[in-house]
Tab-separated table of C-alpha atoms and ligand atoms in Angstrom:
chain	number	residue	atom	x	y	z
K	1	UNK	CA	17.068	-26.336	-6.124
K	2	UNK	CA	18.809	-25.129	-2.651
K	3	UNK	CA	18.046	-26.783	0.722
K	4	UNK	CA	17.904	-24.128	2.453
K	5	UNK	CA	16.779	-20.441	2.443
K	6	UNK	CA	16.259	-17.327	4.269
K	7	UNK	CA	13.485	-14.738	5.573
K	8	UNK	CA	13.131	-11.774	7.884
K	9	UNK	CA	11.934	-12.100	11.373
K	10	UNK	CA	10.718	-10.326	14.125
K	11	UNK	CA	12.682	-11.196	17.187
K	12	UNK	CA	11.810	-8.735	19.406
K	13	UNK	CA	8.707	-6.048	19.450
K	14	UNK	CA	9.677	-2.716	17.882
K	15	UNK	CA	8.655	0.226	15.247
K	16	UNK	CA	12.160	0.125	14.783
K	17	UNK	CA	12.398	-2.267	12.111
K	18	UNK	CA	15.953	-2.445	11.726
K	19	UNK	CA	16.302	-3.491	15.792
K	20	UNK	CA	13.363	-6.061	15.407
K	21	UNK	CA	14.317	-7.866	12.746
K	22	UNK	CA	16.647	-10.900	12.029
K	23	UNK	CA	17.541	-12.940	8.919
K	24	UNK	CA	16.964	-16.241	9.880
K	25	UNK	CA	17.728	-19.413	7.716
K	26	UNK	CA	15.589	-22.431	7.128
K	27	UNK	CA	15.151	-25.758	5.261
K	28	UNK	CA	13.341	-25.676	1.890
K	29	UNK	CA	9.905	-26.934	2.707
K	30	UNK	CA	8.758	-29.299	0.231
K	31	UNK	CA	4.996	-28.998	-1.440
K	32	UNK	CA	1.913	-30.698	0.107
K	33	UNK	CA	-0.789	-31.710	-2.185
K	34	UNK	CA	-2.776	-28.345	-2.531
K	35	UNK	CA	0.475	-26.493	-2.131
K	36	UNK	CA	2.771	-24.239	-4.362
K	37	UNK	CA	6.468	-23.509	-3.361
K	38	UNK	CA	7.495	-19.982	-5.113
K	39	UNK	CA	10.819	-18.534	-5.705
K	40	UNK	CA	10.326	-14.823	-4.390
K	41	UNK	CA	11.909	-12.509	-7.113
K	42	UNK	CA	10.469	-8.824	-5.294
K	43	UNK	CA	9.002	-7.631	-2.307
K	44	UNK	CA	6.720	-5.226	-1.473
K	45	UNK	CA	7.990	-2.540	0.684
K	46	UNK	CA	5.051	-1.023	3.297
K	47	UNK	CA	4.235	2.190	5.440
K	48	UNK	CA	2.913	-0.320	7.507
K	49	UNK	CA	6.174	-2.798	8.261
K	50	UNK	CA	7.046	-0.739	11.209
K	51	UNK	CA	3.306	-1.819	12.456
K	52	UNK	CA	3.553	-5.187	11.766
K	53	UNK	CA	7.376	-5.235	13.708
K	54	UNK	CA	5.937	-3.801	16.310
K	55	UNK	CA	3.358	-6.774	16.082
K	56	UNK	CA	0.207	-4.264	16.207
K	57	UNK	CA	-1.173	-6.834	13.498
K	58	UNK	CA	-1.824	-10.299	15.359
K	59	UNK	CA	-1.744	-9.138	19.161
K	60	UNK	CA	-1.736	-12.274	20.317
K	61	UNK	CA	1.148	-13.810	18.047
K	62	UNK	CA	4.217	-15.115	19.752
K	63	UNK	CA	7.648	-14.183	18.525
K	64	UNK	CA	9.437	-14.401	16.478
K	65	UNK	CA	6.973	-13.249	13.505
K	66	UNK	CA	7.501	-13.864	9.508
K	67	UNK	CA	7.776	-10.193	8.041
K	68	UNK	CA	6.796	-9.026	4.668
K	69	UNK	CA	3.494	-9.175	2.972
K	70	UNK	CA	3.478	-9.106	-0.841
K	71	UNK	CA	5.463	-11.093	-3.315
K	72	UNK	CA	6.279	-11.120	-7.422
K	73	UNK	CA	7.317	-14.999	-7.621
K	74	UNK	CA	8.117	-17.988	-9.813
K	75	UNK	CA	6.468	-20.820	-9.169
K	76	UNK	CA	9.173	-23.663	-8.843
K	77	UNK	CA	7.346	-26.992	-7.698
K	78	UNK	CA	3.877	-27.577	-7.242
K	79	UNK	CA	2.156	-30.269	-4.864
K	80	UNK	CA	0.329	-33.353	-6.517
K	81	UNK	CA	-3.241	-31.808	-6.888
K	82	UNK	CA	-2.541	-28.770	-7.952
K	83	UNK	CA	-3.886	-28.360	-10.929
K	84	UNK	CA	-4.311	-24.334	-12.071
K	85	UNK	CA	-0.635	-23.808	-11.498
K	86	UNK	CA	2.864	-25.197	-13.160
K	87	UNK	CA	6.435	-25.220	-12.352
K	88	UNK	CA	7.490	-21.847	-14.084
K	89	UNK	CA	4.431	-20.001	-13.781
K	90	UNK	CA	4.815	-16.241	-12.566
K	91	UNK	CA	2.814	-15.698	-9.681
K	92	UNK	CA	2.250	-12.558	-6.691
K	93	UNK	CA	0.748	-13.535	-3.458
K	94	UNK	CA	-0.522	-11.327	-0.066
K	95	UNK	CA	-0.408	-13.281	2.563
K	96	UNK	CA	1.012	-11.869	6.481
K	97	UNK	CA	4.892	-12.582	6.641
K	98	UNK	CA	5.188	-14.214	2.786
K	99	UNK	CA	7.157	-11.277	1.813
K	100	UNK	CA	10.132	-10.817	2.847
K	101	UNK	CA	11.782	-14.291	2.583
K	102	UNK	CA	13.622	-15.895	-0.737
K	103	UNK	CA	10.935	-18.864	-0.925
K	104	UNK	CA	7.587	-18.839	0.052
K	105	UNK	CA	5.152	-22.062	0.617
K	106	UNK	CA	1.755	-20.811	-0.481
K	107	UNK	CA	-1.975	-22.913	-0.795
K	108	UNK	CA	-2.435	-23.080	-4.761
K	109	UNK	CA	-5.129	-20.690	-3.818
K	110	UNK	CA	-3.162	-18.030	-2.162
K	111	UNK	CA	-1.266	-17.663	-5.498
K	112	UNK	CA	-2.353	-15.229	-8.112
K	113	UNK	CA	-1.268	-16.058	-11.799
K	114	UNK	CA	0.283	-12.894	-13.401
K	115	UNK	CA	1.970	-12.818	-16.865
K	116	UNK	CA	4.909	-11.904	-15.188
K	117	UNK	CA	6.347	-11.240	-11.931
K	118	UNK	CA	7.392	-7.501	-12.293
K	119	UNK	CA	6.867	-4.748	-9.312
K	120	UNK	CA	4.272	-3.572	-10.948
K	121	UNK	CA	2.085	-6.691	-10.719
K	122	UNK	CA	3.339	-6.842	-7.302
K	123	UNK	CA	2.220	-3.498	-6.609
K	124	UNK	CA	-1.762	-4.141	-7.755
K	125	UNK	CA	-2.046	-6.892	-5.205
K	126	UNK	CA	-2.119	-4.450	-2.171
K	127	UNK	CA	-1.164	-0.573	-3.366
K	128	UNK	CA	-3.715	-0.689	-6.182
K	129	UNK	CA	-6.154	-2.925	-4.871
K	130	UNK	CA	-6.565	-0.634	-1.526
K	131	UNK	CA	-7.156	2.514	-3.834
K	132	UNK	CA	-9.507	0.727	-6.027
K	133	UNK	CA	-11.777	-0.962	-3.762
K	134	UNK	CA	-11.999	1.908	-1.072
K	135	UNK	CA	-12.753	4.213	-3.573
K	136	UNK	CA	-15.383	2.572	-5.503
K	137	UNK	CA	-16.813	-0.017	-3.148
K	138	UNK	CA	-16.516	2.194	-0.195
K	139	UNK	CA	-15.768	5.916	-1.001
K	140	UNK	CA	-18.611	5.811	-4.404
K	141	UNK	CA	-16.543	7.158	-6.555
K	142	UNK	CA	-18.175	9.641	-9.332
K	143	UNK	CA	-17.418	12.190	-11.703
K	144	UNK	CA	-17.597	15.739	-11.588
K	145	UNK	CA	-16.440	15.727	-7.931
K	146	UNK	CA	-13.243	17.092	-6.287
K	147	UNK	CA	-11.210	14.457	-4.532
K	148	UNK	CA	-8.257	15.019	-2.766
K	149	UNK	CA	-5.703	12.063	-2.116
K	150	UNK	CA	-2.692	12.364	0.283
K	151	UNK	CA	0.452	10.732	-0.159
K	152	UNK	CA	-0.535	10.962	-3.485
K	153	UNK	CA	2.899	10.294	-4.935
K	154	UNK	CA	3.287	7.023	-2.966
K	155	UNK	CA	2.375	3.387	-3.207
K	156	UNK	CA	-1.049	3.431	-3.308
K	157	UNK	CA	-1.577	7.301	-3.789
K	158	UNK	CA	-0.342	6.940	-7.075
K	159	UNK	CA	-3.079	4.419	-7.910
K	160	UNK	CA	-6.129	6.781	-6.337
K	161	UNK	CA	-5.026	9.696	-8.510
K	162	UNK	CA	-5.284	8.073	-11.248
K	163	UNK	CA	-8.393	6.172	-10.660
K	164	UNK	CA	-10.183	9.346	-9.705
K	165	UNK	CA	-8.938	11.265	-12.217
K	166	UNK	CA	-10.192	8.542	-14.853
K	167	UNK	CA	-13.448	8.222	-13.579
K	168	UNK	CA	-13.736	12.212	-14.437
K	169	UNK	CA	-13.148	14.307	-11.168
K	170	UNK	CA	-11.153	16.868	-10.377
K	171	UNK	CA	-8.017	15.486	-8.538
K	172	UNK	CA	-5.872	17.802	-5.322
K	173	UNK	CA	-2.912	15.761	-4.429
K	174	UNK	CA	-0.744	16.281	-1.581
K	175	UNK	CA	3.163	15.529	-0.977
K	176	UNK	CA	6.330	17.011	-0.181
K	177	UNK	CA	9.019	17.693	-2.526
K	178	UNK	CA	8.710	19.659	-5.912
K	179	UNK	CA	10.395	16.232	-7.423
K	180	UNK	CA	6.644	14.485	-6.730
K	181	UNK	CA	4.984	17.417	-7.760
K	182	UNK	CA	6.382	16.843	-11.311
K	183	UNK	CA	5.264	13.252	-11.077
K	184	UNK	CA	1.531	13.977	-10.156
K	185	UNK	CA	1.448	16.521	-13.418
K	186	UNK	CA	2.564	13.560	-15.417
K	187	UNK	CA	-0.328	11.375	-13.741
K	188	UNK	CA	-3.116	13.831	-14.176
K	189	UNK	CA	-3.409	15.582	-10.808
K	190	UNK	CA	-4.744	19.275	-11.295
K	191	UNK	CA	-4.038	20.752	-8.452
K	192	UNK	CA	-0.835	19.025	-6.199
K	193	UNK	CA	0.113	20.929	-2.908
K	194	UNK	CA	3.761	20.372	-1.790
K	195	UNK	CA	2.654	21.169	1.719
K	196	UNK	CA	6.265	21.734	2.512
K	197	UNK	CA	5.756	25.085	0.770
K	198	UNK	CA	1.973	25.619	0.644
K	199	UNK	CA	-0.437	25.542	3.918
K	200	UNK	CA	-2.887	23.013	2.255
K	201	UNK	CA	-5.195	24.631	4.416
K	202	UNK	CA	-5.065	27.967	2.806
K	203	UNK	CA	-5.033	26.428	-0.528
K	204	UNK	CA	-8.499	24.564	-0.276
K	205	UNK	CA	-9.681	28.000	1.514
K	206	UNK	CA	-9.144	29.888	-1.013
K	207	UNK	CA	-9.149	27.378	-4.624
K	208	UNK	CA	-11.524	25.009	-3.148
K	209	UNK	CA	-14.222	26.919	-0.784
K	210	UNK	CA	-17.392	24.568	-1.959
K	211	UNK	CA	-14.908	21.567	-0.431
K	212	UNK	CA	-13.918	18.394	-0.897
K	213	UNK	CA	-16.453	15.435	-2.257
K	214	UNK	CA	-14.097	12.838	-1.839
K	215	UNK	CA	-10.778	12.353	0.440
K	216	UNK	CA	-8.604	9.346	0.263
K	217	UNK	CA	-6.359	9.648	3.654
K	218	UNK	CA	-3.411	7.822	4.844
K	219	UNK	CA	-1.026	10.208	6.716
K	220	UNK	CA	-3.701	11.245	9.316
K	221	UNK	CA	-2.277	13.475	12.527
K	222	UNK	CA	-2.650	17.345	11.223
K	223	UNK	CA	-3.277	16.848	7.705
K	224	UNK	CA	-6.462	14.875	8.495
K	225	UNK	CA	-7.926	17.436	10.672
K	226	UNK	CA	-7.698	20.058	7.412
K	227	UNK	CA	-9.621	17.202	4.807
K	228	UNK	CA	-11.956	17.022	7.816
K	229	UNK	CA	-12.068	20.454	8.035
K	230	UNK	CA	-13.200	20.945	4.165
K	231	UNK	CA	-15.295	18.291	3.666
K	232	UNK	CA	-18.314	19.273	0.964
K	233	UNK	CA	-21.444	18.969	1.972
K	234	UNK	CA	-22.249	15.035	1.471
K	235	UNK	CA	-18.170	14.586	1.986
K	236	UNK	CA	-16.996	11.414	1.919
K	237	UNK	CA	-13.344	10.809	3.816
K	238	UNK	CA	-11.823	7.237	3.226
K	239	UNK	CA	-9.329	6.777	6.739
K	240	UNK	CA	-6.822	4.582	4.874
K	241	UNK	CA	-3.874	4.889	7.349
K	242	UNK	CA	-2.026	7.431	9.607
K	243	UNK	CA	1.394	6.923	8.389
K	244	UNK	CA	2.301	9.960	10.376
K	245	UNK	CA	1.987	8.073	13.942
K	246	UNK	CA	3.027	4.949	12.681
K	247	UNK	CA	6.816	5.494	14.644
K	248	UNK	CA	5.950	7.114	17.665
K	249	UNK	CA	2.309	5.444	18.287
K	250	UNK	CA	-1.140	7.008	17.652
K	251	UNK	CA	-1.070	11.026	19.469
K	252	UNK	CA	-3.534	11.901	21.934
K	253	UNK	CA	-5.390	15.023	20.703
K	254	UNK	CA	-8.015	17.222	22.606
K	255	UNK	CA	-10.672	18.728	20.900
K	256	UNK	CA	-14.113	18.421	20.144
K	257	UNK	CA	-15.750	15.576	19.230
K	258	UNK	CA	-15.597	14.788	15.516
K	259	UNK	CA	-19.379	14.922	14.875
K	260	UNK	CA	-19.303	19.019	15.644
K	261	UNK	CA	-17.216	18.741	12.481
K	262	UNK	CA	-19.447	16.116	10.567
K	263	UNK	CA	-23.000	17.003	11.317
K	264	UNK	CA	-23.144	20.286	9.673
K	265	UNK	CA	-21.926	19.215	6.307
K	266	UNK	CA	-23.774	15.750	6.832
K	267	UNK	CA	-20.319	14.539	6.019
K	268	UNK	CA	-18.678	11.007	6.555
K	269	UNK	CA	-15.502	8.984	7.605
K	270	UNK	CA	-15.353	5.535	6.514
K	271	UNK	CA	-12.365	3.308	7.770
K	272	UNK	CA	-10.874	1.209	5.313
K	273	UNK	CA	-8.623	-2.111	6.198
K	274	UNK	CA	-8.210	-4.191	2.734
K	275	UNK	CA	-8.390	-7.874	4.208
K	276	UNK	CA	-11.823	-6.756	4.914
K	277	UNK	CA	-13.065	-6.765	1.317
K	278	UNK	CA	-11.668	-10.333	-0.084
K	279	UNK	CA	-14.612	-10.964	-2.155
K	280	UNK	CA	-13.958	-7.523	-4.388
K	281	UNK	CA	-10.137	-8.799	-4.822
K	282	UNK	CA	-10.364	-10.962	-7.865
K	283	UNK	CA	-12.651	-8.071	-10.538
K	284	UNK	CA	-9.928	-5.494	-8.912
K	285	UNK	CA	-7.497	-7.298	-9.493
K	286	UNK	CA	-8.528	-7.664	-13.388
K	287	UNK	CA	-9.692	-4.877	-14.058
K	288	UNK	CA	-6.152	-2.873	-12.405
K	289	UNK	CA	-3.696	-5.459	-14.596
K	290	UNK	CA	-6.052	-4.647	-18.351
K	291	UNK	CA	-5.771	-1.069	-17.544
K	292	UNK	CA	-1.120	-1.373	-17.105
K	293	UNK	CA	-1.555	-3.550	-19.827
K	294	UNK	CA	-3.378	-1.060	-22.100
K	295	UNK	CA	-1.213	1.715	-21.115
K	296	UNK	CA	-3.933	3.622	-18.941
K	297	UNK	CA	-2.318	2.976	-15.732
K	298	UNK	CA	0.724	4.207	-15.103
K	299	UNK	CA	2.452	2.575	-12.272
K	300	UNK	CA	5.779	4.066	-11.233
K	301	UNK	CA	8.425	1.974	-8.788
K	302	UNK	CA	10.635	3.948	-6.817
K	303	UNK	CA	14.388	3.733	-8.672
K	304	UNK	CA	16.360	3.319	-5.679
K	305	UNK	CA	17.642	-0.479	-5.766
K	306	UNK	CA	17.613	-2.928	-2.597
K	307	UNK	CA	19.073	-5.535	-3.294
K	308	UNK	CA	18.824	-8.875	-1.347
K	309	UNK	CA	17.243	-9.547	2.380
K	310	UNK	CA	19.862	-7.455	3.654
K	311	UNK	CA	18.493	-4.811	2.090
K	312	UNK	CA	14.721	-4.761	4.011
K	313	UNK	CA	15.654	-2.354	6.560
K	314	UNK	CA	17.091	-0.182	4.450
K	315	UNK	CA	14.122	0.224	2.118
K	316	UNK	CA	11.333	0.206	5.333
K	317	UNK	CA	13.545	3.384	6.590
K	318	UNK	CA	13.871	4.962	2.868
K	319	UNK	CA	10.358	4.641	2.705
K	320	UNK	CA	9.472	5.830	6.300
K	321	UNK	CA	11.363	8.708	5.383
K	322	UNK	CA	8.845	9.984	3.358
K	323	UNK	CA	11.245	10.872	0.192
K	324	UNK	CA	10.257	7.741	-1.490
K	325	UNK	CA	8.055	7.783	-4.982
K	326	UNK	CA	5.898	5.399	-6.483
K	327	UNK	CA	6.108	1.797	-5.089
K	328	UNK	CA	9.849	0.416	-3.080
K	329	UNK	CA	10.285	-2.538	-3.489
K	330	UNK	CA	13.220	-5.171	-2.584
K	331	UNK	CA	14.468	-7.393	-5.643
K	332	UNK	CA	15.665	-10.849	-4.782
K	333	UNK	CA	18.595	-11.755	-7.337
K	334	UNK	CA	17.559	-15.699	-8.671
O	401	NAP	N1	-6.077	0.375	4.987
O	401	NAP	C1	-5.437	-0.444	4.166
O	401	NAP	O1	-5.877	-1.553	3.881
O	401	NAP	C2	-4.136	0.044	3.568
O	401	NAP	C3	-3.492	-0.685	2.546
O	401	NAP	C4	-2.301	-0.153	1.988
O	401	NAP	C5	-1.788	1.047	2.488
O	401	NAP	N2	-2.443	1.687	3.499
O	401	NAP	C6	-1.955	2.944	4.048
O	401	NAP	O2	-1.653	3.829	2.988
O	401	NAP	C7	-0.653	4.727	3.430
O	401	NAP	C8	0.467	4.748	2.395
O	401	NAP	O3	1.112	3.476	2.406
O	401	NAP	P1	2.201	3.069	1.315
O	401	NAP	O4	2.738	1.757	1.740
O	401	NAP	O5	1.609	3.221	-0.037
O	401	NAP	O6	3.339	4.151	1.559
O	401	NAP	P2	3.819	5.348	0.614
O	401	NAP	O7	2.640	6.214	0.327
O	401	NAP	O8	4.575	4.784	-0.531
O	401	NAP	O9	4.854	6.089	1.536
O	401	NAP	C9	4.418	6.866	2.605
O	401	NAP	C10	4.264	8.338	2.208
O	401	NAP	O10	3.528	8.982	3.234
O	401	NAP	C11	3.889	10.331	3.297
O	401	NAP	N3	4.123	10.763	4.685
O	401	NAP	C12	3.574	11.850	5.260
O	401	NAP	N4	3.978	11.969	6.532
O	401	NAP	C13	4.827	10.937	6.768
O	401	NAP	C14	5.599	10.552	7.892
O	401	NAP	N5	5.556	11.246	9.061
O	401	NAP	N6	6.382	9.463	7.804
O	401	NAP	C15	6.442	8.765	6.659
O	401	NAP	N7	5.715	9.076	5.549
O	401	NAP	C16	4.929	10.166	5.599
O	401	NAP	C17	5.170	10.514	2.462
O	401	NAP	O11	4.801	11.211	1.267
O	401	NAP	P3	4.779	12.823	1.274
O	401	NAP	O12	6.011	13.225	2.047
O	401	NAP	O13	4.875	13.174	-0.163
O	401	NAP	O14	3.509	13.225	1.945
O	401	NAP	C18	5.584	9.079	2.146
O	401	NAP	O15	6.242	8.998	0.904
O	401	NAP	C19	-0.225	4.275	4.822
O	401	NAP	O16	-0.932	5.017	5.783
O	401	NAP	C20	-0.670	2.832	4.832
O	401	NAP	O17	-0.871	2.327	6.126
O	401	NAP	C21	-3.590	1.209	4.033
């Protein structure tokens, strides 16, 4: 076993990831009784690493700040009274700055057993859990509904076509390249809108004029004010995240109020975080790893390689660039 090891830190305050962060090396910790120490194999690459670099996540935290949040493992030594876990074991964990780093201390019960640690197992932990549980516990998912899900071709969008195409609705995905318009055919979408070339606007005026039952929505800015716009009557919108802002900081709009806009269709906008709903994690969880496991699910990682620590702020920038599809993630060579 090494001695030492290294992680990504936040040394200084910034949306820029690549200027806030540091590789930083430290000594192998050893376990403490209820402890596991993991050998991180992938991370999980977020729209939401420039937030927590530019330490919107714990306000008060001093720097520097652990970076990274999920992690595909293998267990490698396991402290005294641990007793659900064993050296070997393939493990992902969630936990604020466990994920970009080579090894990761973790409680026992911070560690979720997986049969093994592939990005796609490290995807359900956040990506498919965040689709899942906003759409069902949050967003009552039906059938017979039109939902429309943007960013569908990313991360987590991926996961909430799927899901509400499954559960029998009619799905409207949005992207931007004809490249993810081929993948959402393959996963079921009926209706994707490369809004590159289509005003998604004019498309749910004119295919969709009864409007939309159901919107999952994480770029926000514009594109938000349309699914507002077209809510059904009884429309539920599920505010996931405003990727769109995330660089430049949240834009100041004038306007209206929002309830001239949600009144007459007795509409709704439900925010959405994910550490709020711990107690749904474990039955998501489940239920997400049968349904790869069967075949149902399909969950597609990006195929660009990153290879290495080094290779963090590359993949934060590849995926802020918005031509990423399916999950990015960072391998960690053993
Ligand atoms: N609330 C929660 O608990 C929670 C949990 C997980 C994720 N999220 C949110 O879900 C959203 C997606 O996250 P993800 O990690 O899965 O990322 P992702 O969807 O894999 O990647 C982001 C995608 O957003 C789209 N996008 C549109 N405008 C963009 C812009 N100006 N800059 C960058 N991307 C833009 C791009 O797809 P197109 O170009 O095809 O539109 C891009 O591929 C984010 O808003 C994130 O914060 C929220």
């Amino acid at each position: 076993m090494a001695d030492s090891y290294r992680k990504l830190v936040a040394t200084s305050f910034s949306t820029d990831f690549r200027e806030a962060a540091e590789i930083v090396t430290e000594n192998l910790p050893r376990p403490g009784p209820h402890e596991v120490l993991i050998q991180n194999r992938y991370a999980a690459v977020n729209a939401t690493d420039v937030n927590i670099s530019a330490g919107r996540y714990e306000l008060s935290s001093d720097l520097p700040i652990d970076l990274g949040v999920e992690a595909a493992g293998i267990v490698l030594a396991v402290g005294d009274n641990v007793r659900q876990l064993e050296q070997g074991d393939a493990v992902v964990t969630s936990t604020l700055g466990g994920g970009y780093r080579e090894y990761h201390l973790v409680h026992e019960s911070n560690a979720i057993q997986v049969p093994e640690a592939s990005p796609q197992a490290l995807s359900i932990v956040v990506s498919g859990l965040t689709a899942s549980i906003a759409l069902s516990e949050v967003g009552a998912l039906r059938h017979d509904e039109t939902v429309l899900v943007t960013a569908a071709a990313g991360g987590t969008g991926q996961y909430a076509v799927q899901l509400a195409k499954q559960a029998g609705n009619h799905v409207v995905g949005t992207c931007s390249t004809d490249r993810k318009v081929a993948f959402l055919n393959d996963l079921g979408c009926d209706r994707p809108i490369n809004y590159e070339q289509e005003a998604v606007d004019d498309v749910l005026e004119e295919e969709y004029p009864d409007g939309l039952d159901l919107v999952y929505e994480a770029v926000g800015g514009s594109l938000f004010d349309v699914c507002v716009d077209h809510l059904a009557r009884h429309g539920r919108l599920l505010s996931i995240g405003y990727v769109s802002e995330y660089k430049n900081g949240p834009e100041t709009v004038e306007g209206e109020r929002i309830y001239t806009s949600l009144i007459p269709a007795s509409a709704s906008i439900h925010g959405f975080f994910l550490p709020h709903f711990a107690e749904h994690f474990g039955p998501h969880v489940k239920k997400l790893m049968r349904m790869q496991q069967s075949g149902v699910l399909d969950i597609r990682i990006d195929d660009t390689v990153f290879e290495g620590i080094e290779a963090v702020p590359d993949a934060v920038e590849y995926l802020q660039s918005g031509e990423s599809m399916g999950k990015v993630v960072v391998h960690f060579p053993a």
